[in-house]
Tab-separated table of C-alpha atoms and ligand atoms in Angstrom:
chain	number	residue	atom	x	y	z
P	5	UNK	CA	123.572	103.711	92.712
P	6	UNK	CA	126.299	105.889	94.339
P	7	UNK	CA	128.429	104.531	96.969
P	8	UNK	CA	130.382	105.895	100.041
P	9	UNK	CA	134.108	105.828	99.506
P	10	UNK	CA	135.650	105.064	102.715
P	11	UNK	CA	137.452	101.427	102.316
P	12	UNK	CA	135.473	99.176	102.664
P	13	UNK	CA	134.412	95.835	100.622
P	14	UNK	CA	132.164	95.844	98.564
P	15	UNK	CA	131.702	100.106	99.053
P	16	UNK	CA	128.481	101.165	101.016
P	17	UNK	CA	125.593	102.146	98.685
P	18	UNK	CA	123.802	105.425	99.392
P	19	UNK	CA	120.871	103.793	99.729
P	20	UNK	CA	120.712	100.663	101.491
P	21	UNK	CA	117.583	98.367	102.812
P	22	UNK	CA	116.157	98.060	106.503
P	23	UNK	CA	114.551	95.287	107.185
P	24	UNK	CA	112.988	95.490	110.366
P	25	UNK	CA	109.561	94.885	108.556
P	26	UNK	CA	110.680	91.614	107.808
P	27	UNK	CA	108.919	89.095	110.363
P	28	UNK	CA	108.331	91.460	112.606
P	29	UNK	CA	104.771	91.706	113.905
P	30	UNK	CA	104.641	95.291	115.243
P	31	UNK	CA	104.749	95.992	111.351
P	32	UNK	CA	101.826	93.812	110.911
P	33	UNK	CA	102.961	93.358	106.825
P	34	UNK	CA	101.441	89.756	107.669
P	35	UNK	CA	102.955	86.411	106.575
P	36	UNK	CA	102.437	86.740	102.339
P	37	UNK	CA	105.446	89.777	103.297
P	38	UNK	CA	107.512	87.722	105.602
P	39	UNK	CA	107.675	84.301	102.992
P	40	UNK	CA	107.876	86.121	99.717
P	41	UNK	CA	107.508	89.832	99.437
P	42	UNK	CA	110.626	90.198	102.025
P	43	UNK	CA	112.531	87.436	99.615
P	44	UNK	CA	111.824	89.721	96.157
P	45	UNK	CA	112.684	92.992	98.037
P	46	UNK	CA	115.851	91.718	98.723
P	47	UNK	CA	116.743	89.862	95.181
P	48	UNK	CA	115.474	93.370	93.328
P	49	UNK	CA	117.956	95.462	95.562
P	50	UNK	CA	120.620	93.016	95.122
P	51	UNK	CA	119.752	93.741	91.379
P	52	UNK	CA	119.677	97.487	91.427
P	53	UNK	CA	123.393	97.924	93.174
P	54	UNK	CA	122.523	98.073	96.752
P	55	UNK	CA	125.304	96.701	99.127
P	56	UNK	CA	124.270	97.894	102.110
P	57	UNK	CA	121.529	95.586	104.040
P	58	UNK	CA	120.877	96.239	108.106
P	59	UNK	CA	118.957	93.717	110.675
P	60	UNK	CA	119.273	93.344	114.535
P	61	UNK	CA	119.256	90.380	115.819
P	62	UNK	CA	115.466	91.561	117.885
P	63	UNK	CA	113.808	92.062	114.348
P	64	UNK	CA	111.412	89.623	114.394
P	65	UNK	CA	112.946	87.918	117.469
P	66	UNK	CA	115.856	86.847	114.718
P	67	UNK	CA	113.199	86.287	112.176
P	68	UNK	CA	114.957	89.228	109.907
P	69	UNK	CA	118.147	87.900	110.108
P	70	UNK	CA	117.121	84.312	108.612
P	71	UNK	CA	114.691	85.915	106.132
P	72	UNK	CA	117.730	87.757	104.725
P	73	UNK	CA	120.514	85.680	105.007
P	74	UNK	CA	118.214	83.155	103.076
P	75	UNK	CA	117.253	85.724	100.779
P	76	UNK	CA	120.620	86.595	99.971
P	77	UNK	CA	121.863	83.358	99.593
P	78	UNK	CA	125.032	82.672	96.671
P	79	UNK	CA	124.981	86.856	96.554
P	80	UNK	CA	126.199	87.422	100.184
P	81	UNK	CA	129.407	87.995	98.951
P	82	UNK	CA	128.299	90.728	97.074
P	83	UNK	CA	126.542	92.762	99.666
P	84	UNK	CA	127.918	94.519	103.144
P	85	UNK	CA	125.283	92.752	105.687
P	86	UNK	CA	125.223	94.496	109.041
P	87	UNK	CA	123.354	93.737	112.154
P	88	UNK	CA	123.013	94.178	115.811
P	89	UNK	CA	123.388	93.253	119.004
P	90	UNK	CA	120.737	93.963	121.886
P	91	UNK	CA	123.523	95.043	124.686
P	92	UNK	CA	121.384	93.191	127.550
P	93	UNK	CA	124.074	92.323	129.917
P	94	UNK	CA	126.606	92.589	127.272
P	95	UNK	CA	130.017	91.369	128.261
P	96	UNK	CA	132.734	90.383	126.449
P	97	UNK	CA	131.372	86.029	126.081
P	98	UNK	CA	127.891	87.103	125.556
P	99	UNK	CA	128.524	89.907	122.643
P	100	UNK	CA	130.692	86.794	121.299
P	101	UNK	CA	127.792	84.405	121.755
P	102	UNK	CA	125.336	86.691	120.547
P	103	UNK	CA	127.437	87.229	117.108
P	104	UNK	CA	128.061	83.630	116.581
P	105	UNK	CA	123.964	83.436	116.605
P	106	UNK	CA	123.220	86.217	114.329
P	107	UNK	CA	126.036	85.041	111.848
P	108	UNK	CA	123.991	81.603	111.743
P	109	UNK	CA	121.264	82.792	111.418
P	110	UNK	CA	122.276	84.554	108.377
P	111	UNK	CA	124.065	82.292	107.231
P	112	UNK	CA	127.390	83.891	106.781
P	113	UNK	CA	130.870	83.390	108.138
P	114	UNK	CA	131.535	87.006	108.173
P	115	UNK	CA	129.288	89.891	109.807
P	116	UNK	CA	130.540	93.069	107.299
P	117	UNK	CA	129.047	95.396	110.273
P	118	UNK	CA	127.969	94.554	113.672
P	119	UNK	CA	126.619	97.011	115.494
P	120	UNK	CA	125.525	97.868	118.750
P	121	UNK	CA	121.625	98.425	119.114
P	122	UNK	CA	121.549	101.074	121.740
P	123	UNK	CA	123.827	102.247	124.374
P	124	UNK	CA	123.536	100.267	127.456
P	125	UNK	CA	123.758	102.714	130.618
P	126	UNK	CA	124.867	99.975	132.958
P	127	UNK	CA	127.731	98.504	131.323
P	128	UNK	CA	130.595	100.498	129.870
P	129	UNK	CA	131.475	100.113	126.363
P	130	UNK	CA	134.986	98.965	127.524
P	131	UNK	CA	133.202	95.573	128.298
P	132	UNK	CA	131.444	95.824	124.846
P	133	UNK	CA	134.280	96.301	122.647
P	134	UNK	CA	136.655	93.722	124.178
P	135	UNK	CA	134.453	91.029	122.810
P	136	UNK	CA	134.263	92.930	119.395
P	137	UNK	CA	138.015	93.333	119.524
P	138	UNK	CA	138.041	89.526	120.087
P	139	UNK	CA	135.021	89.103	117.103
P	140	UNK	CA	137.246	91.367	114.378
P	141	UNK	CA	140.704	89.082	115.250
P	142	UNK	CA	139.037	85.984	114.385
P	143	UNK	CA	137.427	87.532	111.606
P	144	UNK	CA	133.366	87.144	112.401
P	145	UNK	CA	133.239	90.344	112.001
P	146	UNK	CA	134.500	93.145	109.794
P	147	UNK	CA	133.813	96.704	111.148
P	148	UNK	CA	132.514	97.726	114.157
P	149	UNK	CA	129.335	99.831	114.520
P	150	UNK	CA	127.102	101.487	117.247
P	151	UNK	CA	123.260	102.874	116.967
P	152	UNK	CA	121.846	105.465	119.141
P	153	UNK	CA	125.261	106.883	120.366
P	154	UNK	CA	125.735	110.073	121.662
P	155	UNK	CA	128.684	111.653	120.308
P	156	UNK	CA	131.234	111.197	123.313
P	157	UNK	CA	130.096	108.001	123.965
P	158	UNK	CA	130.823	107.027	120.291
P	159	UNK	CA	134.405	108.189	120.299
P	160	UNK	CA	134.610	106.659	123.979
P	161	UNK	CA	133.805	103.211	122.064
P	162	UNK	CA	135.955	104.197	119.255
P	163	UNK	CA	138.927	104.295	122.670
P	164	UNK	CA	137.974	101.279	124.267
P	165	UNK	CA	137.785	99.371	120.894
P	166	UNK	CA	141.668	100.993	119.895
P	167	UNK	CA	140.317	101.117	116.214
P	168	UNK	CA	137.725	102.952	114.470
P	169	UNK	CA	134.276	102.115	114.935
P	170	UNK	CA	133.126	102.924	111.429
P	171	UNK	CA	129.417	104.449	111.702
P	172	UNK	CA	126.788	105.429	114.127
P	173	UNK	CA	122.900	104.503	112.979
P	174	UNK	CA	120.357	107.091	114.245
P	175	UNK	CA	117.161	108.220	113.130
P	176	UNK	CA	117.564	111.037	110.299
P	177	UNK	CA	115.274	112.425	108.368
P	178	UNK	CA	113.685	116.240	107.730
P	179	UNK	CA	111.649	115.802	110.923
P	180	UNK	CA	114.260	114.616	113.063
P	181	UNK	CA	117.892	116.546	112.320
P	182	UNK	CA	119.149	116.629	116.028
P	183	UNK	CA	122.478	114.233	114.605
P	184	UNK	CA	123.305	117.730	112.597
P	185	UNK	CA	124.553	119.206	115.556
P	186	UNK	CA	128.059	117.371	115.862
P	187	UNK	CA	127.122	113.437	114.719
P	188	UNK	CA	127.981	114.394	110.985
P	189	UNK	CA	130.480	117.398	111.851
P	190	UNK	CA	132.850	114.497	113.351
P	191	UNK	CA	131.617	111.772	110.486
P	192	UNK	CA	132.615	113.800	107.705
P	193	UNK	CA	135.788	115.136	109.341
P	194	UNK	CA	136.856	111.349	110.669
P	195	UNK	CA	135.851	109.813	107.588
P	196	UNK	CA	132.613	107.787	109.310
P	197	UNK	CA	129.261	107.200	108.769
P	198	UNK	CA	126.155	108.130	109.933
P	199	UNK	CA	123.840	105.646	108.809
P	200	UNK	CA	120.357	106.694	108.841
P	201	UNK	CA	117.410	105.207	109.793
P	202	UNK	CA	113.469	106.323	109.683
P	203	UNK	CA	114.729	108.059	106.666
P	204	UNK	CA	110.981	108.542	105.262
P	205	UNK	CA	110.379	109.095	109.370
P	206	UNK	CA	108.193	105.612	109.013
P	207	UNK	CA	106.549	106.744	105.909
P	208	UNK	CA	105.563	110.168	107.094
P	209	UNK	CA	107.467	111.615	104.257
P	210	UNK	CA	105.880	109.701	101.672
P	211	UNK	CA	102.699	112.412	101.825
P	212	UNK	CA	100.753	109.496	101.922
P	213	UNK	CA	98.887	109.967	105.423
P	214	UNK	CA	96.835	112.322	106.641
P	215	UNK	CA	94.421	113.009	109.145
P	216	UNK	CA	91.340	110.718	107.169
P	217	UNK	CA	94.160	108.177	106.376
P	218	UNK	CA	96.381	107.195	109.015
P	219	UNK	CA	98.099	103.994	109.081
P	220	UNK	CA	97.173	101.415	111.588
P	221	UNK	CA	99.760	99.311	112.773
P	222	UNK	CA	101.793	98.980	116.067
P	223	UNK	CA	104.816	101.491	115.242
P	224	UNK	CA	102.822	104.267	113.742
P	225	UNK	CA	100.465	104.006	116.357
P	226	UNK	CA	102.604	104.579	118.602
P	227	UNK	CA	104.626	107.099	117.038
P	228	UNK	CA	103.447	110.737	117.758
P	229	UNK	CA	104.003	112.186	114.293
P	230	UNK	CA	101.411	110.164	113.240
P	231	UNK	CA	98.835	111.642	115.615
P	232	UNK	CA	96.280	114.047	113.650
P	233	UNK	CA	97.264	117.317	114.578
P	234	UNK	CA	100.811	116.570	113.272
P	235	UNK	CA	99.361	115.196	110.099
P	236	UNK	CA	97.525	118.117	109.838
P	237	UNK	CA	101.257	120.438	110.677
P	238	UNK	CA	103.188	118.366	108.585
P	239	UNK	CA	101.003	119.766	105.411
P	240	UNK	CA	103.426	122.513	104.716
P	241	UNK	CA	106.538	119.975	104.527
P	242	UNK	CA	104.547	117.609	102.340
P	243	UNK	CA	103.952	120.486	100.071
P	244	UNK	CA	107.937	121.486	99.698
P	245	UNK	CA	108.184	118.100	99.067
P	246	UNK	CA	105.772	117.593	96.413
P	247	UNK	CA	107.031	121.192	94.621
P	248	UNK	CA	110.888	119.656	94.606
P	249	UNK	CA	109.457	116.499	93.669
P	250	UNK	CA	108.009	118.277	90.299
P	251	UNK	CA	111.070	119.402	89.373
P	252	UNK	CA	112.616	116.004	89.200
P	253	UNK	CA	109.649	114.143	87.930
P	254	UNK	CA	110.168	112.239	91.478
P	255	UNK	CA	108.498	111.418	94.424
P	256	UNK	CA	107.850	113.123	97.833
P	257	UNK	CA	109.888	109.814	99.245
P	258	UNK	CA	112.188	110.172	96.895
P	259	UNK	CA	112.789	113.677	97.811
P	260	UNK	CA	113.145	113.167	101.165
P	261	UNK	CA	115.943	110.678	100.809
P	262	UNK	CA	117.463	112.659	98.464
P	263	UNK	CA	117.535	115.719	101.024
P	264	UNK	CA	119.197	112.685	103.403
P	265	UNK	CA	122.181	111.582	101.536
P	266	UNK	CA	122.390	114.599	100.293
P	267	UNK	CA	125.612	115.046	103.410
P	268	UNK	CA	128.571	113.126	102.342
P	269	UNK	CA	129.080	111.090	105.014
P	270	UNK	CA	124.903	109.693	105.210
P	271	UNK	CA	123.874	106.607	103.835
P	272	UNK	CA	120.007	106.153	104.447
P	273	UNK	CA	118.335	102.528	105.029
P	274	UNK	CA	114.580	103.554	104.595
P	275	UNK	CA	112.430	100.064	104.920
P	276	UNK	CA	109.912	98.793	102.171
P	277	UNK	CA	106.482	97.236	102.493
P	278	UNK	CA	106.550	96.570	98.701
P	279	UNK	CA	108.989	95.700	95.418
P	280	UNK	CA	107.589	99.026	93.844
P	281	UNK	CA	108.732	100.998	96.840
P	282	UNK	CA	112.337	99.896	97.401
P	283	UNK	CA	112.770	100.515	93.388
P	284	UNK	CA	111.740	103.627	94.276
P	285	UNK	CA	114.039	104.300	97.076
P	286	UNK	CA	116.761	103.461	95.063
P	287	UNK	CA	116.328	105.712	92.181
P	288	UNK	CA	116.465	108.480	94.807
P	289	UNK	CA	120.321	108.140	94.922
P	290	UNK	CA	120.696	109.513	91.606
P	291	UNK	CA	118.630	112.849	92.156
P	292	UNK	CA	120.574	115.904	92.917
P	293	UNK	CA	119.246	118.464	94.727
P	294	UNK	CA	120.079	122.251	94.227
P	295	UNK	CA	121.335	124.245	96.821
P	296	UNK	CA	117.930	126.093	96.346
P	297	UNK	CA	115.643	123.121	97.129
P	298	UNK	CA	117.797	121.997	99.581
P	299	UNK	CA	117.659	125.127	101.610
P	300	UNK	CA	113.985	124.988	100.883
P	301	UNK	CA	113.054	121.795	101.968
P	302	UNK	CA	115.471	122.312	105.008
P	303	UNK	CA	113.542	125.881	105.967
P	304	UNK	CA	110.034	124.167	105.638
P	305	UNK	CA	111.261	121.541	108.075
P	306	UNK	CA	112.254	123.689	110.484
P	307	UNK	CA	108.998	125.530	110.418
P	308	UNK	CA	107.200	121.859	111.648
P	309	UNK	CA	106.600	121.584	115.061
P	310	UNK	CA	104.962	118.421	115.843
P	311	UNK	CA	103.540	117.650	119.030
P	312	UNK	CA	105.671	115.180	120.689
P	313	UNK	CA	106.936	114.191	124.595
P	314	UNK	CA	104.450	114.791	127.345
P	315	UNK	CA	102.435	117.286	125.105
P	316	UNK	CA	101.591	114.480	122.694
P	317	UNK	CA	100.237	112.339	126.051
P	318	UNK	CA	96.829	112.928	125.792
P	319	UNK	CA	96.485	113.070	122.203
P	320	UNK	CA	98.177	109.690	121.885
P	321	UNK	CA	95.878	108.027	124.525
P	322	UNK	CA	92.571	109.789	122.435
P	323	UNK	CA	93.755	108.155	119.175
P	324	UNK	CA	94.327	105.203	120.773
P	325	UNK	CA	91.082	105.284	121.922
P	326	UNK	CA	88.988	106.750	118.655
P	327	UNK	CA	90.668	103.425	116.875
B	15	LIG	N1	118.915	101.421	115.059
B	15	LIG	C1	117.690	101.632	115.433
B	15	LIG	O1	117.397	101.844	116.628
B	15	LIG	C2	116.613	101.613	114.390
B	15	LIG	C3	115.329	102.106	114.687
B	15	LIG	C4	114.364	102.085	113.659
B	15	LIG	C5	114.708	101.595	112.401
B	15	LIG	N2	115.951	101.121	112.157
B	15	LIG	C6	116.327	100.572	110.823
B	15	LIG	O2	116.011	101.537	109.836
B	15	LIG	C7	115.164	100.962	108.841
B	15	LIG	C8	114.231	102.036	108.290
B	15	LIG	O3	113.536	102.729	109.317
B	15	LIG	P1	111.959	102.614	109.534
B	15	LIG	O4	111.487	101.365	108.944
B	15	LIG	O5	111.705	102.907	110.959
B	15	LIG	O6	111.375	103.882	108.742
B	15	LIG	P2	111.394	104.398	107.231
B	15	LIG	O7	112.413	103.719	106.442
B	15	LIG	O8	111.442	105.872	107.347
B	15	LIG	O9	109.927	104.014	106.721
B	15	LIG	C9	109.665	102.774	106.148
B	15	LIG	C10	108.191	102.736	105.698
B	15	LIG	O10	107.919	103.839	104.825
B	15	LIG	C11	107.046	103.441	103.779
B	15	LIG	N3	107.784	103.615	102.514
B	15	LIG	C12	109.017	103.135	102.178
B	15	LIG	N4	109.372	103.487	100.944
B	15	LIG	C13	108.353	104.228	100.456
B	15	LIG	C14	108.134	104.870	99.213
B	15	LIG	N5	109.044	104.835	98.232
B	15	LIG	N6	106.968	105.534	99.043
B	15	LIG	C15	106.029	105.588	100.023
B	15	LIG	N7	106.190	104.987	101.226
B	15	LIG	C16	107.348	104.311	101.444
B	15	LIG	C17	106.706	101.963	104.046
B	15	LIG	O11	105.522	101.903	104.851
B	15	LIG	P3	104.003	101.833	104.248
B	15	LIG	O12	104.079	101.406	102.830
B	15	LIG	O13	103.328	100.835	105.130
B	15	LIG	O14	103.486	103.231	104.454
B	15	LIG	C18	107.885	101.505	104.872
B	15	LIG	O15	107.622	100.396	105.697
B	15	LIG	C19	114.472	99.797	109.552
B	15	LIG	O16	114.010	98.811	108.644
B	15	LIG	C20	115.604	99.291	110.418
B	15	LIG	O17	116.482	98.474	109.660
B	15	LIG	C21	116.901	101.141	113.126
């Protein structure tokens, strides 16, 4: 495992777990996942060097949390466990409330990173931070984090909060690259992180769908790219996958993380609906891409144009109805 060098304890791996799938229906992973699967996932990527473990206090209505922290159990110490708050009506008390919660529920006196879910356009992250200001001087919580930031809004949180607020999740992958543009410009110049999520764009990347094979539950369905005229356009990407993946005796996944992490201030969090898989996932952190494939794989992903917004509308509804 490689690990982001930025101060913190234990260091970020490059690779970390999501664990949205655990417990949480619109996954539909069932309940032989949620009791054990989940459990081993965890204990393996404890095993293989991964620090770096991120649930939200809505995953699973809190179901994530506890199936983690219980997971986890005597190794918490050795892991940087990060969560989320759901900023509904999120002053100052309630973000305090909230955190108390989610620590309990993972079972931990200390949340490494808690982060917050989505930007609330009602109430200003001045309100927000005050109660993580008042969470990191009791010391519930380590660092502070935010998810689905636009850049000025980040560094407006990063104001209100008077300290840094170490890392921004957003969805990353080689079919979404819009946090390019200036999200890891300033992380790499500030020394954050953009933390990564949909790495394998919800298993897109993994080649593994197509138009005969699509998988059927709740957030795929309902997830353009998955509709079958992008299956069919996302062909030319798979194959740039599969031709780096040759080269390294890898994995289109692995590939695709690889081309992730691959900036130095991304760590990815792809989920796992198996043991196999996360193993997988984590031996991605040790392949190196060239500067060749890189540009490669980056080229072939800007030549996919998936049908998505109100274009996708009709499509989605015809899937939906074919099913
Ligand atoms: N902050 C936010 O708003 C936000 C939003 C979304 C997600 N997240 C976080 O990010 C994490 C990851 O994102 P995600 O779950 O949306 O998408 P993802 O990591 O891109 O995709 C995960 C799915 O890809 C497939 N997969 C994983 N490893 C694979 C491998 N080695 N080979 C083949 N297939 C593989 C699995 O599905 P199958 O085996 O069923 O195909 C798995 O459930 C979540 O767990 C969550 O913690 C955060």
């Amino acid at each position: 495992m490689r690990y982001l060098d930025i101060g913190t304890t234990p260091r970020i791996s490059r690779i970390g777990l999501g664990t949205w799938q655990f417990g949480a229906r619109e996954w539909g992973y069932g309940e032989d996942y949620a009791r054990q699967q989940a459990r081993d996932i965890v204990r393996r990527a404890v095993d293989l060097g991964v620090t770096l473990f991120d649930t939200a206090e809505m995953y699973g209505f809190g179901r994530s949390e506890r199936i983690l922290g219980e997971a986890l159990g005597d190794r918490r110490e050795s892991v940087f466990l990060a969560t989320k708050l759901f900023p509904v009506l999120p002053v100052a008390p309630v973000v305090e409330q909230r955190a108390v919660a989610s620590a309990g529920r993972l079972g931990t006196r200390r949340i490494d990173l808690y982060q917050v879910h989505w930007p609330n356009p009602l109430v200003s992250d001045g309100t927000i931070m005050r109660g993580m200001s008042t969470l990191q001087r009791v010391g519930l919580v380590g660092e502070v984090g935010v998810s689905n930031y636009p850049l000025a809004r980040w560094q407006a949180a990063e104001k209100a909060l008077g300290g840094r607020v170490l890392s921004n999740q957003v969805r990353y992958s080689l079919v979404d690259r819009a946090p390019e543009q200036d999200l890891l410009p300033f992380a790499a110049k500030a020394g954050r992180v953009v933390i990564a999520y949909s790495p394998l764009a919800q298993g897109l990347l993994s080649g593994r769908y197509d138009r005969a094979n699509r998988p059927a539950n709740r957030v795929r369905t309902g997830n353009p790219l998955f509709l079958p005229e992008n299956l069919d356009r996302v062909g030319e990407l798979i194959g740039a996958l599969r031709d780096v993946a040759g080269a390294h005796d890898a994995t289109p996944a692995q590939v695709a993380l690889a081309w992730v992490i691959r900036h130095p201030a991304v760590t990815a969090i792809p989920g796992a609906s198996s043991v196999e898989q996360l193993e997988s996932n984590v031996a991605a952190a040790e392949i190196e891409l060239s500067d060749a494939e890189y540009a490669a794989l980056s080229a072939a992903a800007d030549r996919f144009h998936p049908v998505t917004g109100r274009a996708a509308a009709p499509a989605m509804l015809r899937a939906r109805l074919r099913r």
